[in-house]
XYZ file of C-alpha atoms in Angstrom:
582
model
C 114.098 173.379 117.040
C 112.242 174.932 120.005
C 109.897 171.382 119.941
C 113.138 169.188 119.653
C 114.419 171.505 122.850
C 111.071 171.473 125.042
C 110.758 167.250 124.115
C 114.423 167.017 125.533
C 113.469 168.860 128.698
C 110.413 166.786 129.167
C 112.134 163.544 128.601
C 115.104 164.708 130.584
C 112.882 165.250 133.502
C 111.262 162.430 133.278
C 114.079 159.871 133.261
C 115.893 162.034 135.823
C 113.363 161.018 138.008
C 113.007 157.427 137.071
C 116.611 157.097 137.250
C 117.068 158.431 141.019
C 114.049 156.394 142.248
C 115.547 153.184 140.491
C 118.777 153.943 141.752
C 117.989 152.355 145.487
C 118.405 149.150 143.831
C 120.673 147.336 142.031
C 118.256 144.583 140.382
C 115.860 147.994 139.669
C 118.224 149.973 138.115
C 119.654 147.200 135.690
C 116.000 146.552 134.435
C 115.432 150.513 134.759
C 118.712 150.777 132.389
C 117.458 147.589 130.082
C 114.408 149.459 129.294
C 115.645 152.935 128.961
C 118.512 151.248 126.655
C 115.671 149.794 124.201
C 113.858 153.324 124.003
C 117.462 154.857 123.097
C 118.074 152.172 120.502
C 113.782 152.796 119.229
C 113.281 156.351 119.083
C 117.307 156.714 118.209
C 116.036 155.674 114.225
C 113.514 157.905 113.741
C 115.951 160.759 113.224
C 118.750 162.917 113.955
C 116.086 165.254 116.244
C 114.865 162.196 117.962
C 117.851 160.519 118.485
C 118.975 163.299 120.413
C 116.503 163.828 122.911
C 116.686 159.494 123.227
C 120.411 160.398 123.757
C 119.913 163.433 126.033
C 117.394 161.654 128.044
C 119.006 158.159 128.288
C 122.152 161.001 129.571
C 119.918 162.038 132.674
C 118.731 158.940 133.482
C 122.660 157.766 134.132
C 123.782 160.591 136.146
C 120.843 161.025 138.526
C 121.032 156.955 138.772
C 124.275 157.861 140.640
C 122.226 159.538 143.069
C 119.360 157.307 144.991
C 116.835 159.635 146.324
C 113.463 159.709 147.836
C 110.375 160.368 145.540
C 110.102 163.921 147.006
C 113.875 164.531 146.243
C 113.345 163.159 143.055
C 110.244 165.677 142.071
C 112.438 168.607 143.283
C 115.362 167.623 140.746
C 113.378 166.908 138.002
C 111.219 169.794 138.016
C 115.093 171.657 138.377
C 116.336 169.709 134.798
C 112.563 170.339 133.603
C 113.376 173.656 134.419
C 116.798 174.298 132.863
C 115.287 172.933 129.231
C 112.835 176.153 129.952
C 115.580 178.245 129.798
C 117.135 177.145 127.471
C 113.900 177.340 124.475
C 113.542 180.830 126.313
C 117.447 182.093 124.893
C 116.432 179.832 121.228
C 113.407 182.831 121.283
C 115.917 185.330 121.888
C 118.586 184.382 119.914
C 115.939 183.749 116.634
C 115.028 187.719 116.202
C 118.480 188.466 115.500
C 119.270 186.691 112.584
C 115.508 186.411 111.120
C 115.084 184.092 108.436
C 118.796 183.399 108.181
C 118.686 180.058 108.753
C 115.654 179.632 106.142
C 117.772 181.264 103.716
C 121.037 179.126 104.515
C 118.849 176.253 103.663
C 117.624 177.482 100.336
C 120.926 178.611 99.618
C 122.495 175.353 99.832
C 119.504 173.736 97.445
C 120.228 176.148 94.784
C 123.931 175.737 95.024
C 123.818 171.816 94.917
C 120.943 172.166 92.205
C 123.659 174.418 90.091
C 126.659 171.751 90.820
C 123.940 169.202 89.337
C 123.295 171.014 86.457
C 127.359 171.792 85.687
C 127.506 167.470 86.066
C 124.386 167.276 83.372
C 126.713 168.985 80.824
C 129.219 166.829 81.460
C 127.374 163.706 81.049
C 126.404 162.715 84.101
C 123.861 159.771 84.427
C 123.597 160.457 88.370
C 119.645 161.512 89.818
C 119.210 165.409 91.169
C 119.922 166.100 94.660
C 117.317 164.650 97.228
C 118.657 165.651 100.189
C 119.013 169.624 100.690
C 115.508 169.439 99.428
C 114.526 167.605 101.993
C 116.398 169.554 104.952
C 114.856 172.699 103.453
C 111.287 171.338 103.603
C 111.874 171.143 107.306
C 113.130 173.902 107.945
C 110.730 175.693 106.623
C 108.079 173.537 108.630
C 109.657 174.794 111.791
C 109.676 178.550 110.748
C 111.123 181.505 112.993
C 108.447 182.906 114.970
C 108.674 186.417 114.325
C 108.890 185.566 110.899
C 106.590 188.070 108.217
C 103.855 186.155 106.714
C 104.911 187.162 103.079
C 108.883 186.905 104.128
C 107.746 182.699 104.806
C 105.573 183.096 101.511
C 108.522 184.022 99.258
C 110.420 181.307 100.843
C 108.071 178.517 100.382
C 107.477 179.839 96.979
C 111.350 179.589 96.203
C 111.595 175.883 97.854
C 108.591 175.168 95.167
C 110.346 176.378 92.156
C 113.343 174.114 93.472
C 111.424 170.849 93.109
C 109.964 172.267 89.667
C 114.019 173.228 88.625
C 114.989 169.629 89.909
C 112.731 167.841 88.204
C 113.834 169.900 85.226
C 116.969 169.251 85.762
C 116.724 165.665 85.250
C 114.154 165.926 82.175
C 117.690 167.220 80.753
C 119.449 164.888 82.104
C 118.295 162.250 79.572
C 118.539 164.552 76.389
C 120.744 164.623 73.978
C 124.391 165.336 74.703
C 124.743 168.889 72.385
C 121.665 169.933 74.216
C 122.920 169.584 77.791
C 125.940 170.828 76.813
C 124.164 173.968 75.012
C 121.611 174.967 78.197
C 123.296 173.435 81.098
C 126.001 175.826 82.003
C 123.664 178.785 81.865
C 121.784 177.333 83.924
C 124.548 176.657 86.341
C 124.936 180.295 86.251
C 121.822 181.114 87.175
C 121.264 178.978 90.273
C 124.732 179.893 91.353
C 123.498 183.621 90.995
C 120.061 182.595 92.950
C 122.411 180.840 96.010
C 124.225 183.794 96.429
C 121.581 185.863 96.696
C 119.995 184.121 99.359
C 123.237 183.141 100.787
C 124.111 186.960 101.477
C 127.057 186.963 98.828
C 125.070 188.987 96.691
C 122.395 191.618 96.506
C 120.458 190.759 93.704
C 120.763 188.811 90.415
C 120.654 189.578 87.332
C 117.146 188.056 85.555
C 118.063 185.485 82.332
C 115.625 185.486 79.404
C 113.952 182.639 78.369
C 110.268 181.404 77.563
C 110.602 177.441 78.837
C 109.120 176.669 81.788
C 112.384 175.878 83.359
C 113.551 179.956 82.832
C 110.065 180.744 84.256
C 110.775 179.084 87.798
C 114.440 180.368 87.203
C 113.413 183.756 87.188
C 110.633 183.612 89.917
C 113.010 182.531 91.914
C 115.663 185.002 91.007
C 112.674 187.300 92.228
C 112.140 186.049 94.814
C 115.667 185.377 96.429
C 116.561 189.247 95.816
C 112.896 190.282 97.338
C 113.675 188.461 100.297
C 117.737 189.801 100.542
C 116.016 193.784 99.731
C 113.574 193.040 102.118
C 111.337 194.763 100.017
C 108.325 192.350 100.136
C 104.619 192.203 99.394
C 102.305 192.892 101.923
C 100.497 189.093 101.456
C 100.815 185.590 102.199
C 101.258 184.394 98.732
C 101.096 180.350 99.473
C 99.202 178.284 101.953
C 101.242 177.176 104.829
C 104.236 175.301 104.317
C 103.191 170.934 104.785
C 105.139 169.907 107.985
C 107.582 167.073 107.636
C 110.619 165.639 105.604
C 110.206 164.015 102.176
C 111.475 160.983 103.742
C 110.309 159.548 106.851
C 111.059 156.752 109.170
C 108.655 154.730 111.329
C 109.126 153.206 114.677
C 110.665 149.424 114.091
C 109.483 147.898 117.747
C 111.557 144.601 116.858
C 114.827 145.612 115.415
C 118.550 144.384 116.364
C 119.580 148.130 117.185
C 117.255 148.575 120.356
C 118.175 145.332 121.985
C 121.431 145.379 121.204
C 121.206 148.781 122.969
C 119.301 147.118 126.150
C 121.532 144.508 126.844
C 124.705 146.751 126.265
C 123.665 149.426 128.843
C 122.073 146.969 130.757
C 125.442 145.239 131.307
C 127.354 148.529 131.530
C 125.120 149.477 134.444
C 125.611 146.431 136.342
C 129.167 146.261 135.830
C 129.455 149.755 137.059
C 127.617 149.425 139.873
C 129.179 146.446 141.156
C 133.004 147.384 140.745
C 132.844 151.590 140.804
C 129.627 152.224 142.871
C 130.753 156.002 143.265
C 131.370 156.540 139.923
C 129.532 153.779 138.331
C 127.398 155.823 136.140
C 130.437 156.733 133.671
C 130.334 152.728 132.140
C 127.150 152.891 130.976
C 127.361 156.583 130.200
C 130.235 156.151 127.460
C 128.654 152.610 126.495
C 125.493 154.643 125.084
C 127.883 157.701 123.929
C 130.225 155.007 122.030
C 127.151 152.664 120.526
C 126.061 153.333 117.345
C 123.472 151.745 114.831
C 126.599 151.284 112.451
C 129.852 149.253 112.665
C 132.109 152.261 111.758
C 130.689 155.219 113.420
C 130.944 152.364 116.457
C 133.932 151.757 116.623
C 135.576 154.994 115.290
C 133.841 156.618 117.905
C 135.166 153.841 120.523
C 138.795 154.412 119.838
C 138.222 158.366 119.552
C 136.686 158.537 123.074
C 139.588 156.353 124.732
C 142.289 158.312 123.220
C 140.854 161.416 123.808
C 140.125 160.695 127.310
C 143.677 160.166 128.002
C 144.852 163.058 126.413
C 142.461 165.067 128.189
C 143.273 163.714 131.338
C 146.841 164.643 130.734
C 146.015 167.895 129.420
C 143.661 168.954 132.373
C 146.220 167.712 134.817
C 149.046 170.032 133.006
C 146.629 172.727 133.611
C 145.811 172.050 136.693
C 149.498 171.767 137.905
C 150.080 175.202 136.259
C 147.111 177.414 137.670
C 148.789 176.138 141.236
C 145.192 176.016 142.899
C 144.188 179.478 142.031
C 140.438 179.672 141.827
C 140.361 182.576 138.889
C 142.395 180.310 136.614
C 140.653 177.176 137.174
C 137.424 178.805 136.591
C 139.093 180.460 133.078
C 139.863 176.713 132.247
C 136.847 175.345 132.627
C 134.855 178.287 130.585
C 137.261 177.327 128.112
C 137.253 173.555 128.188
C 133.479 173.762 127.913
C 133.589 175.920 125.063
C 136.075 173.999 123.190
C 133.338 170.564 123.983
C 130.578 172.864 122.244
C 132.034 174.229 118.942
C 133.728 170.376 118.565
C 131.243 167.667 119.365
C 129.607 168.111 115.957
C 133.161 168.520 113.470
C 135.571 165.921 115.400
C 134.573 163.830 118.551
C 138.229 162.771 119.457
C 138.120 166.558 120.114
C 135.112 166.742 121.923
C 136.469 164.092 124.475
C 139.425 165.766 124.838
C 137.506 168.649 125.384
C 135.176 167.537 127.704
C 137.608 165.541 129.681
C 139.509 168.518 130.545
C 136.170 169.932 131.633
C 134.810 166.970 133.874
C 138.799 166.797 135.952
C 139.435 170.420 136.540
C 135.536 170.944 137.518
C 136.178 167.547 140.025
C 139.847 169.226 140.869
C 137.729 172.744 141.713
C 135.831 170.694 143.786
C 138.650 169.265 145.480
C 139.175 166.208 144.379
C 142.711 164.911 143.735
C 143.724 164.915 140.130
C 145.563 161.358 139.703
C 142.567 159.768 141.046
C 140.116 161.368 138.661
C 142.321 160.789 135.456
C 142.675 157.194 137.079
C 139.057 156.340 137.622
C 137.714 158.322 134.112
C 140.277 155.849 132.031
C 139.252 153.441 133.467
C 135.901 153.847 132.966
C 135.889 154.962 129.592
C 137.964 151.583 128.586
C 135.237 149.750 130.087
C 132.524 151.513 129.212
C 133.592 152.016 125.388
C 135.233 147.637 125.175
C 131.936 147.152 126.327
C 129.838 149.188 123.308
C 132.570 147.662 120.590
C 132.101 144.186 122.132
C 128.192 144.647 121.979
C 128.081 145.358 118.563
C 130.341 142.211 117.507
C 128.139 139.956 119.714
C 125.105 141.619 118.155
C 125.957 142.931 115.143
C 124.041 145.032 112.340
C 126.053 144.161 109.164
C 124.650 146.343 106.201
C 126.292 144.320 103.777
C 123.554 141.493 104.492
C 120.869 143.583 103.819
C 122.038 145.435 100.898
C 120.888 142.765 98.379
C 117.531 142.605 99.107
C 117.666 147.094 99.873
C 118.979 147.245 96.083
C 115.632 144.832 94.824
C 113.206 146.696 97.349
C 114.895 150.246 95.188
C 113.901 148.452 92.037
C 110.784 147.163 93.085
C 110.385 150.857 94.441
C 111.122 152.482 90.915
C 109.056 150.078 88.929
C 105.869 151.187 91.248
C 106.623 154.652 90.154
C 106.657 154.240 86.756
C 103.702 151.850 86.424
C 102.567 154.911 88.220
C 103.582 157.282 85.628
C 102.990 155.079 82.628
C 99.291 154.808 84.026
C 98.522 158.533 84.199
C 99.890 158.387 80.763
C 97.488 155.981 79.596
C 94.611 156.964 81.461
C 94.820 160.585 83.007
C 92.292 161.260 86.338
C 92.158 163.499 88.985
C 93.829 160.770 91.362
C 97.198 160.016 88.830
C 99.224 163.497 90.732
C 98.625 161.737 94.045
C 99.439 158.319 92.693
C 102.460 159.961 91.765
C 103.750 161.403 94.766
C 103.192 158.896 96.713
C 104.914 156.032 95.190
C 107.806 158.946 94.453
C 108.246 159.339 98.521
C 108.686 155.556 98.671
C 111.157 155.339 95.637
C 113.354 158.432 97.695
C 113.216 156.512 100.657
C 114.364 153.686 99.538
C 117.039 155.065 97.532
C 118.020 156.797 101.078
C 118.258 154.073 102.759
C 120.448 151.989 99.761
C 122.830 154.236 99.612
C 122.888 154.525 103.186
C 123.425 151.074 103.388
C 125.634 150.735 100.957
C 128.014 153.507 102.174
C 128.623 151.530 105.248
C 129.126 148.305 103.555
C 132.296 149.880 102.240
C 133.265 150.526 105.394
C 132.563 146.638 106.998
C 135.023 144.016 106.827
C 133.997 141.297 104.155
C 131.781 138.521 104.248
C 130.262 135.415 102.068
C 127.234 135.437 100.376
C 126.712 138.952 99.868
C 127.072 141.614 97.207
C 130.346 143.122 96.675
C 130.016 147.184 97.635
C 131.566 147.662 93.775
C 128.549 145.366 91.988
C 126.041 147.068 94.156
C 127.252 150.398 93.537
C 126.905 149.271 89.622
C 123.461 148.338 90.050
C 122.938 151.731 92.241
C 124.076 153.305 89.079
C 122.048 151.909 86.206
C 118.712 152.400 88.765
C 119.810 155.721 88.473
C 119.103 155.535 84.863
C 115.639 154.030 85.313
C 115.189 157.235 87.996
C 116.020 159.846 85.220
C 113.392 158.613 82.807
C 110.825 158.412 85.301
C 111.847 161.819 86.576
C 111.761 163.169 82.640
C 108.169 162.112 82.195
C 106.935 162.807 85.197
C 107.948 166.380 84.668
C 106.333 166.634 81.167
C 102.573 164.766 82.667
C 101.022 168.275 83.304
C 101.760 169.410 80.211
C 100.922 166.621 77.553
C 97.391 165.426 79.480
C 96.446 163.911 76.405
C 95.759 159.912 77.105
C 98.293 157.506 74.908
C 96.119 154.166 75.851
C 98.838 152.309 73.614
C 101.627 152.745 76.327
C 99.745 149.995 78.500
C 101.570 146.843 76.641
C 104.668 148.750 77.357
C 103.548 149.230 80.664
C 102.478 145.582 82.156
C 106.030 144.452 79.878
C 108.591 146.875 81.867
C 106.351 145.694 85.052
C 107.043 142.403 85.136
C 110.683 142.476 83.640
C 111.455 144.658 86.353
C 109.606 142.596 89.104
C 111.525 139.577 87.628
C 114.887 141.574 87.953
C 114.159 142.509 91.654
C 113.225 139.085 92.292
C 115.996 137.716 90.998
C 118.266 140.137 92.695
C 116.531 139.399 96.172
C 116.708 135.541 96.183
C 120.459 135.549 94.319
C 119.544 133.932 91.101
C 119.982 134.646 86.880
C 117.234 136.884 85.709
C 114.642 135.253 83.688
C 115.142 137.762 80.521
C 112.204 136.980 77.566
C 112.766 140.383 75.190
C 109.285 141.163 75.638
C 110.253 144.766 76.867
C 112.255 145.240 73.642
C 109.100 143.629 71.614
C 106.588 145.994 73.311
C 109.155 148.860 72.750
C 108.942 148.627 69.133
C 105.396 147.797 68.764
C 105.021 151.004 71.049
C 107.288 152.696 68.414
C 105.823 151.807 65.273
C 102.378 153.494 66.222
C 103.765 156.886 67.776
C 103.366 159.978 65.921
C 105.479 163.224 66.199
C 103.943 164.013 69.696
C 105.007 160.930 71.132
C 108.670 161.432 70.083
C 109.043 162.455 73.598
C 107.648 159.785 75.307
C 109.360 157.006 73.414
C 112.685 158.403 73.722
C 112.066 158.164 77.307
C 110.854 154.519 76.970
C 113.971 154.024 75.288
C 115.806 154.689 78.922
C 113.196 152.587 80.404
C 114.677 149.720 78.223
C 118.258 150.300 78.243
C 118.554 151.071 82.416
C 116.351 147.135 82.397
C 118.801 145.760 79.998
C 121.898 147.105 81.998
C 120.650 146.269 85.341
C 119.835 142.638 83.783
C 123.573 142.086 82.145
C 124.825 143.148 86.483
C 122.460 140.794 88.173
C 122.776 137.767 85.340
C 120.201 136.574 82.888
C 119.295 133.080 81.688
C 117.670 132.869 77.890
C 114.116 131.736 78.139
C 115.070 127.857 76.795
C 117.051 127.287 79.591
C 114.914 128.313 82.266
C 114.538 125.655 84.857
């Protein structure tokens, strides 16, 4: 948090500046706009953090654009916005002492809890994969820790986010067992993550330790330890872990080339010029709700188009109503605006009609304070914000995004993703070295992201009106499903690879067969065809069968979901018998 603040005040600064030396010039500023517009749309997709100190910054760069002053002048303000961010990482350093560790725990808390609504789904049958995601935002969290954080306070915490992956991992080993044995350990284990989430979440003081000789009650009950340790406060006086590794599970590089950034460009770019050239006074407000309005998305787009129209309105009405009542008095207009501005704060994040209203009220009664007249203002921000936010929807229709053309080939990258992984698996299997763990985890991090991004995708294909020649949002949500299948039995043996080392060198036929079935499905899902479909996955599943002993009961139950997530993925995309292969 207090990087994300200090980037914003750099960036801030620096566009401030750019923005009022560009500002002497029309052609300048478009091109100044153009450019800033492209790093917006860039930096905007590496993250929620990023994309709003692009936002932020892009945000200076309008209003001081307003404002055409010399390079001296320009210095002075900048250093002033450079100066404000200061202050503001200063009160995050006060504010974090209060509530040490709190947000930590809130993070934890919410794994647990969404690890113990997973495990209540296992006993009812679920086929779905463990939670990713709060895994994810705990991870970095605790790669940003408080600063006045205890050294064994961040130890017990790391140490509970590690028994988390173990318990998730778990979690979906169980998954893929038999139905009277999820339905035998699941709820008590429900029980005792709830009991863990509660702990950390503040509900509770400590929880009561389950007995149990698995490995999955051993994490259990180091981190029912450890979550009442850290809610006694009564910790050990040493760092018990290493430091926590910095960064999310799934990360997202810079795409120099994508639609998003110049649709962004040529959006603002137009914005600017348009208000420049018909509201010179106030021309900054076009391009200011353009980029506020413009999303990556169709629906976040244009929900957030109509929201910030209507709401201006209303909040031009409803400042004007208070304006007309406070009768000029400086006290009450002052009151208003404390409380408009509040309002804009605790709302931007839960509704953003709101926050427009909100921070419509604030702009007109702080332009009213100043002495403006109130008709004008409510005149010239409607205006403005129809422009500025016709302009954004427009943009996106010229230049559009539409998810539902890439989720085909997003669906066969997932497979293609997932059959890495478990050639990955299947390999350490076969041949065990030092190397397989990091194998592993790697080509895990690329099957998450992927996934991420799918369901991503396919979320806001739902959400996009129709079009030909692309997969229906039901069919891919199908084939979303049965990959989820394939996930669990990767995620089942992977869990069990540290503690069966022993090399089964007769898994490779399976191996190279599930390989190239799945490579065929992906293929086939990618370029819109019928699956070739031989049955050598269900030949090398038998042959793989007929040689495994009591040991490798495990394994080939798990190569049994191998086979039958292939075979229902192969009945969604279509299959062609080998004779008829063209």
């Amino acid at each position: 948090r207090l990087a994300a603040v200090l980037a914003a005040a750099i960036g801030m600064a620096a566009t401030s500046f750019a923005g009022a030396l560009a500002a002497h010039s029309t052609a300048g500023i478009v091109v100044a706009t153009a450019l800033a517009g492209y790093a917006l749309g860039t930096i905007g997709r590496l993250g929620p953090a990023a994309s709003t100190v692009a936002l932020n910054s892009f945000v200076a760069f309008v209003l001081f654009s307003s404002q055409p002053l010399p390079p001296a002048g320009a210095a002075q303000e900048s250093a002033l916005v450079f100066a404000g961010g200061v202050i503001q990482a200063l009160l995050l350093l006060i504010a974090w002492p209060t509530a040490r560790g709190a947000v930590e725990r809130g993070a934890l808390a919410d794994v647990f809890g969404k690890l113990a609504v997973y495990a209540r789904a296992i006993a009812a049958g679920t086929d779905g994969l463990p939670p990713i995601t709060p895994l994810a935002t705990a991870r970095q969290v605790l790669a940003d820790p408080q600063p006045f954080a205890r050294a064994a306070e961040m130890a017990r915490q790391n140490r509970l986010l590690e028994d988390a992956e173990v318990i998730r991992k778990r979690l979906g080993a169980l998954a893929t067992a038999p139905a009277a044995l999820r339905e035998a350990q699941a709820p008590a284990l429900a029980e005792q993550l709830d009991a863990v989430a509660a702990v950390l979440a503040g509900k509770k003081r400590d929880a009561e330790l389950h007995a149990g000789a698995s490995d999955l009650q051993a994490h259990l009950r180091d981190a029912t330890e450890a979550a009442t340790m850290l809610a006694a406060g009564k910790l050990p006086a040493f760092h018990l872990l290493s430091k926590p590794r910095p960064g999310p599970y799934v990360q997202n590089h810079v795409d120099w080339r994508s639609r998003d950034a110049l649709r962004f460009a040529l959006v603002l770019a137009i914005a600017m010029l348009l208000g420049r050239h018909f509201a010179a006074d106030r021309g900054y407000w076009i391009p200011l709700t353009a980029a506020l309005v413009l999303r990556p998305d169709f629906q976040t787009t244009f929900v957030r188009g109509f929201a910030r129209i209507g709401g201006t309105l209303v909040g031009a009405v409803v400042a004007n109503l208070v304006i007309a009542l406070v009768r000029g008095h400086p006290g009450l207009q002052l009151a208003g605006i404390i409380v408009a501005s509040a309002a804009a704060y605790l709302t931007f994040n839960p509704n953003y009609a709101l926050f427009t209203v909100a921070i419509t009220s604030f702009v007109v009664m702080v332009l009213a304070l100043r002495g403006l007249p109130g008709t004008t203002t409510v005149e010239a921000r409607l205006l403005d914000t129809l422009a500025g936010g016709a302009l954004a929807m427009i943009g996106y229709v010229v230049l559009p995004t539409w998810a539902r053309k890439r989720t085909r080939a997003l669906l066969a990258d997932l497979l293609d993703s997932q059959r890495r992984l478990a050639a990955a698996i299947l390999g350490a299997y076969a041949a065990p070295s030092p190397e397989a763990s990091a194998t592993i985890a790697s080509a895990r991090t690329d099957a998450w992201k992927v996934r991420t991004t799918v369901e991503t995708s396919i979320d806001r294909t739902r959400r996009e009106p129709s079009g030909y020649h692309t997969i229906g949002a039901g069919r891919a949500l199908r084939v979303l499903a049965a990959s989820q299948r394939f996930g669990l039995a990767n995620l089942a043996l992977e869990s069990a690879f540290d503690a069966r080392p022993f090399a089964l060198p007769a898994l490779m036929p399976f191996a190279q067969a599930l390989d190239a079935e799945m490579s065929e499905l992906a293929a086939a899902l990618r370029e819109s065809r019928r699956a070739h479909w031989d049955g050598s996955l269900d030949a090398a599943m038998a042959q793989f069968a007929t040689r495994a002993g009591a040991e490798e009961r495990f394994v080939s139950d798990r190569l049994r979901a191998y086979v039958e997530a292939a075979t229902r993925i192969a009945r969604l995309i279509g299959v062609e018998k080998a004779g008829r292969r063209s």
